[in-house]
PDB file of C-alpha atoms in Angstrom:
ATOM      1  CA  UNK A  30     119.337  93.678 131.756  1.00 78.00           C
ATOM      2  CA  UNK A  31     116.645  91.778 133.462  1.00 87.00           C
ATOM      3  CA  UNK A  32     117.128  90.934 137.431  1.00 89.00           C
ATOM      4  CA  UNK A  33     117.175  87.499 136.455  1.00 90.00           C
ATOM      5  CA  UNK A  34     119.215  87.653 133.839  1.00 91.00           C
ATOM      6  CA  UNK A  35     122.394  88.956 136.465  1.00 91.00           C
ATOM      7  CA  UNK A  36     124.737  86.673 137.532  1.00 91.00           C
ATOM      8  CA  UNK A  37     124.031  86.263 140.853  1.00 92.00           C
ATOM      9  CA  UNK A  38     120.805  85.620 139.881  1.00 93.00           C
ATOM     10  CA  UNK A  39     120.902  83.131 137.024  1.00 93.00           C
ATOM     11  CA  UNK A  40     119.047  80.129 137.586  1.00 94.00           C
ATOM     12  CA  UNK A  41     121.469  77.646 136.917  1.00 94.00           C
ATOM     13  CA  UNK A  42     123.718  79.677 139.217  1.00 95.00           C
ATOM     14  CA  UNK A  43     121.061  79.727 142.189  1.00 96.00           C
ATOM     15  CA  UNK A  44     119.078  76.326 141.846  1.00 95.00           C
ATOM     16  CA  UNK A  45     121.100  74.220 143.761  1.00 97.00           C
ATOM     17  CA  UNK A  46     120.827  77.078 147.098  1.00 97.00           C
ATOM     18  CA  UNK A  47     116.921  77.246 146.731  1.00 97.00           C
ATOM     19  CA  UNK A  48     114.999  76.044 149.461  1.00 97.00           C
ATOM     20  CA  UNK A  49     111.502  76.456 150.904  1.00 97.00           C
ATOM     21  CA  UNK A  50     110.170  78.121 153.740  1.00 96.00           C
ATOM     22  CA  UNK A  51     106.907  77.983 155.839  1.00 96.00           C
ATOM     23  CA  UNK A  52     104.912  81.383 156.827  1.00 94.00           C
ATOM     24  CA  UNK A  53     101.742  82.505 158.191  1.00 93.00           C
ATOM     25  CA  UNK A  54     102.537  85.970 157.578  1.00 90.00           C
ATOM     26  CA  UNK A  55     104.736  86.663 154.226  1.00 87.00           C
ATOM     27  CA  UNK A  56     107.612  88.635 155.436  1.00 85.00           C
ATOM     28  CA  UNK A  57     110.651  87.531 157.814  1.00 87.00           C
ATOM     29  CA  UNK A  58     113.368  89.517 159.532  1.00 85.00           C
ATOM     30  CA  UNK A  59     116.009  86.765 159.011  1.00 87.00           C
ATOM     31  CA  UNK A  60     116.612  87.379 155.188  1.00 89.00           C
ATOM     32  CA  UNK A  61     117.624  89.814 152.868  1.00 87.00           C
ATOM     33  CA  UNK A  62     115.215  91.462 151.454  1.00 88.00           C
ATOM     34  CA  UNK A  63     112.300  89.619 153.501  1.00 85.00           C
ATOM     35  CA  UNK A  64     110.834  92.496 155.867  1.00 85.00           C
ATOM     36  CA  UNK A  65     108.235  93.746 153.053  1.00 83.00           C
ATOM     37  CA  UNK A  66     107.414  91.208 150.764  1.00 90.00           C
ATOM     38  CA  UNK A  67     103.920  90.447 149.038  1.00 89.00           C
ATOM     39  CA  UNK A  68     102.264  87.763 147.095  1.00 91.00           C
ATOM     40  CA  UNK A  69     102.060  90.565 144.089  1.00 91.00           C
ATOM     41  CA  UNK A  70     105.851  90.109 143.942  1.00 92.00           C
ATOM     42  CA  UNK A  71     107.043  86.946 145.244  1.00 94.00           C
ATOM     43  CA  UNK A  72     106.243  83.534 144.217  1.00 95.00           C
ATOM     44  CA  UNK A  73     104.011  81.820 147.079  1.00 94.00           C
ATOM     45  CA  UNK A  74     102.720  78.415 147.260  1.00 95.00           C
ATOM     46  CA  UNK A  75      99.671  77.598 149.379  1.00 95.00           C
ATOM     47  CA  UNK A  76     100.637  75.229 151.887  1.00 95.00           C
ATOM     48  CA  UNK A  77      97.758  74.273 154.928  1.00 94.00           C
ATOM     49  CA  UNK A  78      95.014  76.301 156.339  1.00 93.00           C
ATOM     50  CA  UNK A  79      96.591  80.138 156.408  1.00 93.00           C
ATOM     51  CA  UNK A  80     100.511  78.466 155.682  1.00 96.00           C
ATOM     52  CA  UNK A  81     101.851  79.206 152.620  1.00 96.00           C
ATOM     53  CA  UNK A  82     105.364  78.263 151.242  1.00 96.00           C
ATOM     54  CA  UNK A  83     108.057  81.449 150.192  1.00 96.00           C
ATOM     55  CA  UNK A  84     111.404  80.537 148.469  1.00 97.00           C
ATOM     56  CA  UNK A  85     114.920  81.224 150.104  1.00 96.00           C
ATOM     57  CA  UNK A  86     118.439  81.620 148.052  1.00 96.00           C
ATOM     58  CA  UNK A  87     121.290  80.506 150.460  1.00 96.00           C
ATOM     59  CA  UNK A  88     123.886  83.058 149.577  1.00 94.00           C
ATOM     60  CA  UNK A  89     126.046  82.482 153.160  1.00 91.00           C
ATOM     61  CA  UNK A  90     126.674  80.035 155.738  1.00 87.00           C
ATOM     62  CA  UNK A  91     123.633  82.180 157.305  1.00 88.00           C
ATOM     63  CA  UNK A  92     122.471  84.830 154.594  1.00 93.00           C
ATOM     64  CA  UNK A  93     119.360  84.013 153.219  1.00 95.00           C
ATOM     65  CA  UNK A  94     117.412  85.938 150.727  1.00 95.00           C
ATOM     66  CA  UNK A  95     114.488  86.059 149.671  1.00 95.00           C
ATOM     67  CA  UNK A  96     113.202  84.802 146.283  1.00 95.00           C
ATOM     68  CA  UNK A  97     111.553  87.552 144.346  1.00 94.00           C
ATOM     69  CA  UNK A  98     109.394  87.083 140.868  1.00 93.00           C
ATOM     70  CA  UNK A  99     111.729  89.256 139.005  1.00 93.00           C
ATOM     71  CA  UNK A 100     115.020  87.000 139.866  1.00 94.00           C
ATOM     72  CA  UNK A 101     113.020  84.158 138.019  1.00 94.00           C
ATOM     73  CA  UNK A 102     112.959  83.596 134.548  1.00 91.00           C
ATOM     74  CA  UNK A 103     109.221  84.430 132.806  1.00 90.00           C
ATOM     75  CA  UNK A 104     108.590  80.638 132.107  1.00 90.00           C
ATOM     76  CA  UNK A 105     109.846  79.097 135.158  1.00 91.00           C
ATOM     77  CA  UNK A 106     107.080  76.812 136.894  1.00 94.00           C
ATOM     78  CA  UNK A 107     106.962  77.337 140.664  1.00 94.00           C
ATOM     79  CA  UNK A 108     105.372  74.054 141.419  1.00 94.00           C
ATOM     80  CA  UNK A 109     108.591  72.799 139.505  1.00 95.00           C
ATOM     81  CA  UNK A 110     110.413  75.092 141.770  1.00 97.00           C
ATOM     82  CA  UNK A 111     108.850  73.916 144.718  1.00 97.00           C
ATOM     83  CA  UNK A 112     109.950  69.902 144.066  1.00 96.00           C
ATOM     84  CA  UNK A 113     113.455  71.634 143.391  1.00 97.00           C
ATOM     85  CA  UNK A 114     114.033  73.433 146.555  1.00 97.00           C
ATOM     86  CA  UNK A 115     112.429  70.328 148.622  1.00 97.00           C
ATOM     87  CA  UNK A 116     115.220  68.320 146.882  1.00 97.00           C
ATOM     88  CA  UNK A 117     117.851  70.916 147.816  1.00 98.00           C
ATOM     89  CA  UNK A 118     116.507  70.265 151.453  1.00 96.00           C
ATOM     90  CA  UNK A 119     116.638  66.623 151.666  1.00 95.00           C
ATOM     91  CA  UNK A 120     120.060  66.870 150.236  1.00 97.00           C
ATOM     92  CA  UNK A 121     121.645  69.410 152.496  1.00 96.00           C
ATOM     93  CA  UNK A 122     119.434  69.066 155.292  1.00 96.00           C
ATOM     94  CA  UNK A 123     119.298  66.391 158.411  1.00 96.00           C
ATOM     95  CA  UNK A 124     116.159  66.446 159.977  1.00 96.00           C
ATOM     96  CA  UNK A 125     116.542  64.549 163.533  1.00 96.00           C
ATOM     97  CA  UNK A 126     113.634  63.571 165.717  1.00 96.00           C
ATOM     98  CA  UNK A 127     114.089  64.623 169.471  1.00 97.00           C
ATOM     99  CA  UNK A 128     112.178  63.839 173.040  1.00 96.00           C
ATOM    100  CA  UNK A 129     110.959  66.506 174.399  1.00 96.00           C
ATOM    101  CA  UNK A 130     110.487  66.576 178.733  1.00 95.00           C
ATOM    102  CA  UNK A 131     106.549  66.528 178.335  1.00 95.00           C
ATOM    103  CA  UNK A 132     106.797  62.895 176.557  1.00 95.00           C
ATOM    104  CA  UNK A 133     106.721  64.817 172.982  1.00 97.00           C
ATOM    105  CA  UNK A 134     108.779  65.357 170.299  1.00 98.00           C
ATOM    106  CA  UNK A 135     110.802  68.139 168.762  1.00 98.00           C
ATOM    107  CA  UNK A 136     112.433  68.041 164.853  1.00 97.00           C
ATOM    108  CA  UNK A 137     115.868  69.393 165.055  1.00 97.00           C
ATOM    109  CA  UNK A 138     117.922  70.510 162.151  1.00 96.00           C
ATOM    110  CA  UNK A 139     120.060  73.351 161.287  1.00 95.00           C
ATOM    111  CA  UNK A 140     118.699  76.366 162.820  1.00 93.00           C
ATOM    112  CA  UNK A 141     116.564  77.697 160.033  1.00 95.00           C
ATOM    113  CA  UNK A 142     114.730  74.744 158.098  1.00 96.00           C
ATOM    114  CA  UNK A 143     113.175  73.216 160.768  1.00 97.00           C
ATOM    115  CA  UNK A 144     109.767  74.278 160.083  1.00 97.00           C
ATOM    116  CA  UNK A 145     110.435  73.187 156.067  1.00 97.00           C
ATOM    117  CA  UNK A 146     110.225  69.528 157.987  1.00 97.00           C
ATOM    118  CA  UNK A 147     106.316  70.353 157.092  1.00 97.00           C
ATOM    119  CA  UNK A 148     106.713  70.134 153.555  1.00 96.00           C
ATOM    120  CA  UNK A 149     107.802  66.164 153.884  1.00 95.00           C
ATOM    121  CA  UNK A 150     105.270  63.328 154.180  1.00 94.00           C
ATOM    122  CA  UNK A 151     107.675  60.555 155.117  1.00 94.00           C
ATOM    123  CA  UNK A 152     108.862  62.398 157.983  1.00 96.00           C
ATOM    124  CA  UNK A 153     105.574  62.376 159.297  1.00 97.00           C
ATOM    125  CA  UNK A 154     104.638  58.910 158.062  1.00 96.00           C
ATOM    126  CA  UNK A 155     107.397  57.776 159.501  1.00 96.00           C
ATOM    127  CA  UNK A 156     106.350  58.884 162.819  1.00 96.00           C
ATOM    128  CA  UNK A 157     102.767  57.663 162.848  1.00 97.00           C
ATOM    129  CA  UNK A 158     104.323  53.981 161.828  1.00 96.00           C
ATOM    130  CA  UNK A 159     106.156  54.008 164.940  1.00 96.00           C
ATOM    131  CA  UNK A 160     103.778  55.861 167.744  1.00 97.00           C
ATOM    132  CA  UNK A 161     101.162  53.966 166.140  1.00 97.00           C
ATOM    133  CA  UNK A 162      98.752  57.246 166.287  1.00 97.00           C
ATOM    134  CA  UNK A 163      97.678  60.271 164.856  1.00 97.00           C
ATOM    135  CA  UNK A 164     100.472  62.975 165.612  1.00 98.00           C
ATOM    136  CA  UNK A 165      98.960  66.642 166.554  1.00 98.00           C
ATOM    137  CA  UNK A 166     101.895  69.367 165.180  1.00 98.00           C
ATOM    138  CA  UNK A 167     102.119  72.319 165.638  1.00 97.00           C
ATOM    139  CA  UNK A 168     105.167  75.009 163.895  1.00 97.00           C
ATOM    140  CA  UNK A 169     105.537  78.245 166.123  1.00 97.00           C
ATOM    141  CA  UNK A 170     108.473  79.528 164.806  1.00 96.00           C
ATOM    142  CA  UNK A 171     110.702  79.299 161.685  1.00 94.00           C
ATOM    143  CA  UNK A 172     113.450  76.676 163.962  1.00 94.00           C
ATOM    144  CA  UNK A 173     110.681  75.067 166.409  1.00 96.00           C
ATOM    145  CA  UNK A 174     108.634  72.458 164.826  1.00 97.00           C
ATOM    146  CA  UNK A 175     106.964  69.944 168.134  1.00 98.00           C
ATOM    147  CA  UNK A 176     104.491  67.499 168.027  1.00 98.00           C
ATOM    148  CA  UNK A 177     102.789  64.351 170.339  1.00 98.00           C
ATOM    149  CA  UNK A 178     100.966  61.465 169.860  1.00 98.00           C
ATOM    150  CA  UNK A 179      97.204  63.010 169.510  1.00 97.00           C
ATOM    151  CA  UNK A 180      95.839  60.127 172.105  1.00 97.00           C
ATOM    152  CA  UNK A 181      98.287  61.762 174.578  1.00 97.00           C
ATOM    153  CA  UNK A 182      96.369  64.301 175.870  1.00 97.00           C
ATOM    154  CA  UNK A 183      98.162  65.828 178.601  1.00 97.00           C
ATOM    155  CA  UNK A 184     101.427  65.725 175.910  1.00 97.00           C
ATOM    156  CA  UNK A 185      99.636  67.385 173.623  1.00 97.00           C
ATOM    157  CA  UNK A 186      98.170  70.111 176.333  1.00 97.00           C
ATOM    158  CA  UNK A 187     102.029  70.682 177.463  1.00 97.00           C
ATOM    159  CA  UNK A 188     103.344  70.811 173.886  1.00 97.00           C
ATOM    160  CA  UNK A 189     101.052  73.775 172.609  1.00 97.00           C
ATOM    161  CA  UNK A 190     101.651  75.607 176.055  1.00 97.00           C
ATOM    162  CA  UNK A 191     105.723  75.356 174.954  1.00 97.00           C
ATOM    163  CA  UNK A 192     104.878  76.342 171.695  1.00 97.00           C
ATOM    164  CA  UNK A 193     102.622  79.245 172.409  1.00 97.00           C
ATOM    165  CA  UNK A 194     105.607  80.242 174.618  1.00 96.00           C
ATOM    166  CA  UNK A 195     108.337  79.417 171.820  1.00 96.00           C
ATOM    167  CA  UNK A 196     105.876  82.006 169.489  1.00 96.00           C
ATOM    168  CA  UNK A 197     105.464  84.304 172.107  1.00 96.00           C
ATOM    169  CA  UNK A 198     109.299  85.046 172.429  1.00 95.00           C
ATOM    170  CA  UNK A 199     110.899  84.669 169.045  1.00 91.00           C
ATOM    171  CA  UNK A 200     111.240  87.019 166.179  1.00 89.00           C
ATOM    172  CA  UNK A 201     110.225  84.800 163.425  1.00 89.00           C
ATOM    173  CA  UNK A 202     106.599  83.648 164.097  1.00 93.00           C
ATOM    174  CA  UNK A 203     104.948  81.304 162.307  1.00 95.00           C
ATOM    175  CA  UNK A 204     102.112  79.665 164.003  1.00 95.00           C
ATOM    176  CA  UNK A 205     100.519  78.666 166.818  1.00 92.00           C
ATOM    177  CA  UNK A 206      97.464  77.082 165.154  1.00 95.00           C
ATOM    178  CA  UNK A 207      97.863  72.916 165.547  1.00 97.00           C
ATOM    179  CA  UNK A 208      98.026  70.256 162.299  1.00 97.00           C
ATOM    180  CA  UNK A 209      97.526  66.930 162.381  1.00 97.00           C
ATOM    181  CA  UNK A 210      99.170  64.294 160.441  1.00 97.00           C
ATOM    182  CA  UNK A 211      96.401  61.421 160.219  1.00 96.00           C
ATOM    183  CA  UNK A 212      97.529  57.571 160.184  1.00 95.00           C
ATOM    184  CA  UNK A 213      94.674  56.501 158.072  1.00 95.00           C
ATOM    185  CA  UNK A 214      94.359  59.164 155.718  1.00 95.00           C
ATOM    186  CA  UNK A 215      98.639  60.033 155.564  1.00 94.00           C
ATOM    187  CA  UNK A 216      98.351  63.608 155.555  1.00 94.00           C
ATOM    188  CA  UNK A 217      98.438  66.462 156.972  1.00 95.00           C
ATOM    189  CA  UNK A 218      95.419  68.844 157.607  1.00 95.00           C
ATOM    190  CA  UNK A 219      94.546  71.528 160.165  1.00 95.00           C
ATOM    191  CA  UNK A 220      93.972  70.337 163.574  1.00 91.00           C
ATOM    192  CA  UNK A 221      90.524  70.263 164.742  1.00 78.00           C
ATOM    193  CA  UNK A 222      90.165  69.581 168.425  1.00 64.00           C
ATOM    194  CA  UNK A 223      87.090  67.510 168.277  1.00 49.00           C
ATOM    195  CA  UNK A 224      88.444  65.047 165.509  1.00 47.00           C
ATOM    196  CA  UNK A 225      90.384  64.221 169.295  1.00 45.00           C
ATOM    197  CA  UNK A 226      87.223  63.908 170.682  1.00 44.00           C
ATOM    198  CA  UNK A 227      86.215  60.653 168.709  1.00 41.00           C
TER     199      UNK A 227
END
């Protein structure tokens, strides 16, 4: 019997609990399964500059594992899979927009998708409708996503020193490269400091 062919890991049994997760670097010590993982044998989706996207199976109130290419069936379509787990997230997932002390802004959510906030636009649209500005991000761990208004300097100074500190301490590092989400063009791209500058 194939792995995906087992109960536990039937599709229709699992892809309601799928959802997706931002890395740098593939593996992560918070799910089963996710120390030692590799693009030969999990299904990845490029995401921005070095991010790319890994897929999650809830299995407890806080067991994750990881999705492997052998619990998927040979002709399922990851970019399919991809819309499916984001749809598992809106549906199960509040994502709440917080102050931060430095006159930024955190995204708060559940403990362990807030850095999945990434993967939707109208968050982020949302945003730059009401600051009226480009919004510098930045995602240095798997529950810390912060960003500022990119004509706020001094914000935006303060908010990568907490989230160098935020990736210095925690476990599950994921970046402390910046993005920004652009007003004019409504998306995201890596964060260039001089695009600041003009």
């Amino acid at each position: 019997m194939k792995k995906y062919e087992e109960e536990k890991y039937r599709f229709e049994n699992i892809k309601e609990r799928i959802y997706p997760w931002i890395r740098r670097e593939l593996g992560t010590p918070y799910a089963l399964n996710g120390k030692h993982i590799t693009e030969k044998d999990t299904p990845v989706v490029s995401f921005i500059g070095d991010l790319r996207i890994i897929f999650v199976i809830k299995r407890d109130e806080d067991v994750y594992e990881v999705l492997k290419d052998n619990m998927l069936p040979p002709d399922c379509d990851v970019e399919a899979l991809y819309y499916t787990a984001c749809e598992n997230l809106v549906r199960d997932v509040e994502f709440v927009i917080a102050n931060t002390w430095y006159g930024g802004f955190a995204i708060l959510a559940d403990g362990w998708h807030e850095a999945s906030s990434l993967c939707f636009k109208h968050i982020w649209q949302v945003c730059v409708d009401k600051l009226k500005d480009d919004l510098v991000i930045m995602a240095p761990t798997r529950e810390t996503v912060l960003f500022a208004p990119a004509s706020q300097k001094e914000a935006v100074r303060k908010m990568t020193e907490h989230g160098r500190q935020s990736y210095e301490q925690d476990k599950d590092k994921i970046s402390h490269g910046l993005m920004l989400f652009s007003k004019d063009r409504k998306e995201l791209s890596v964060w260039k400091e001089e695009e600041s500058e003009e």
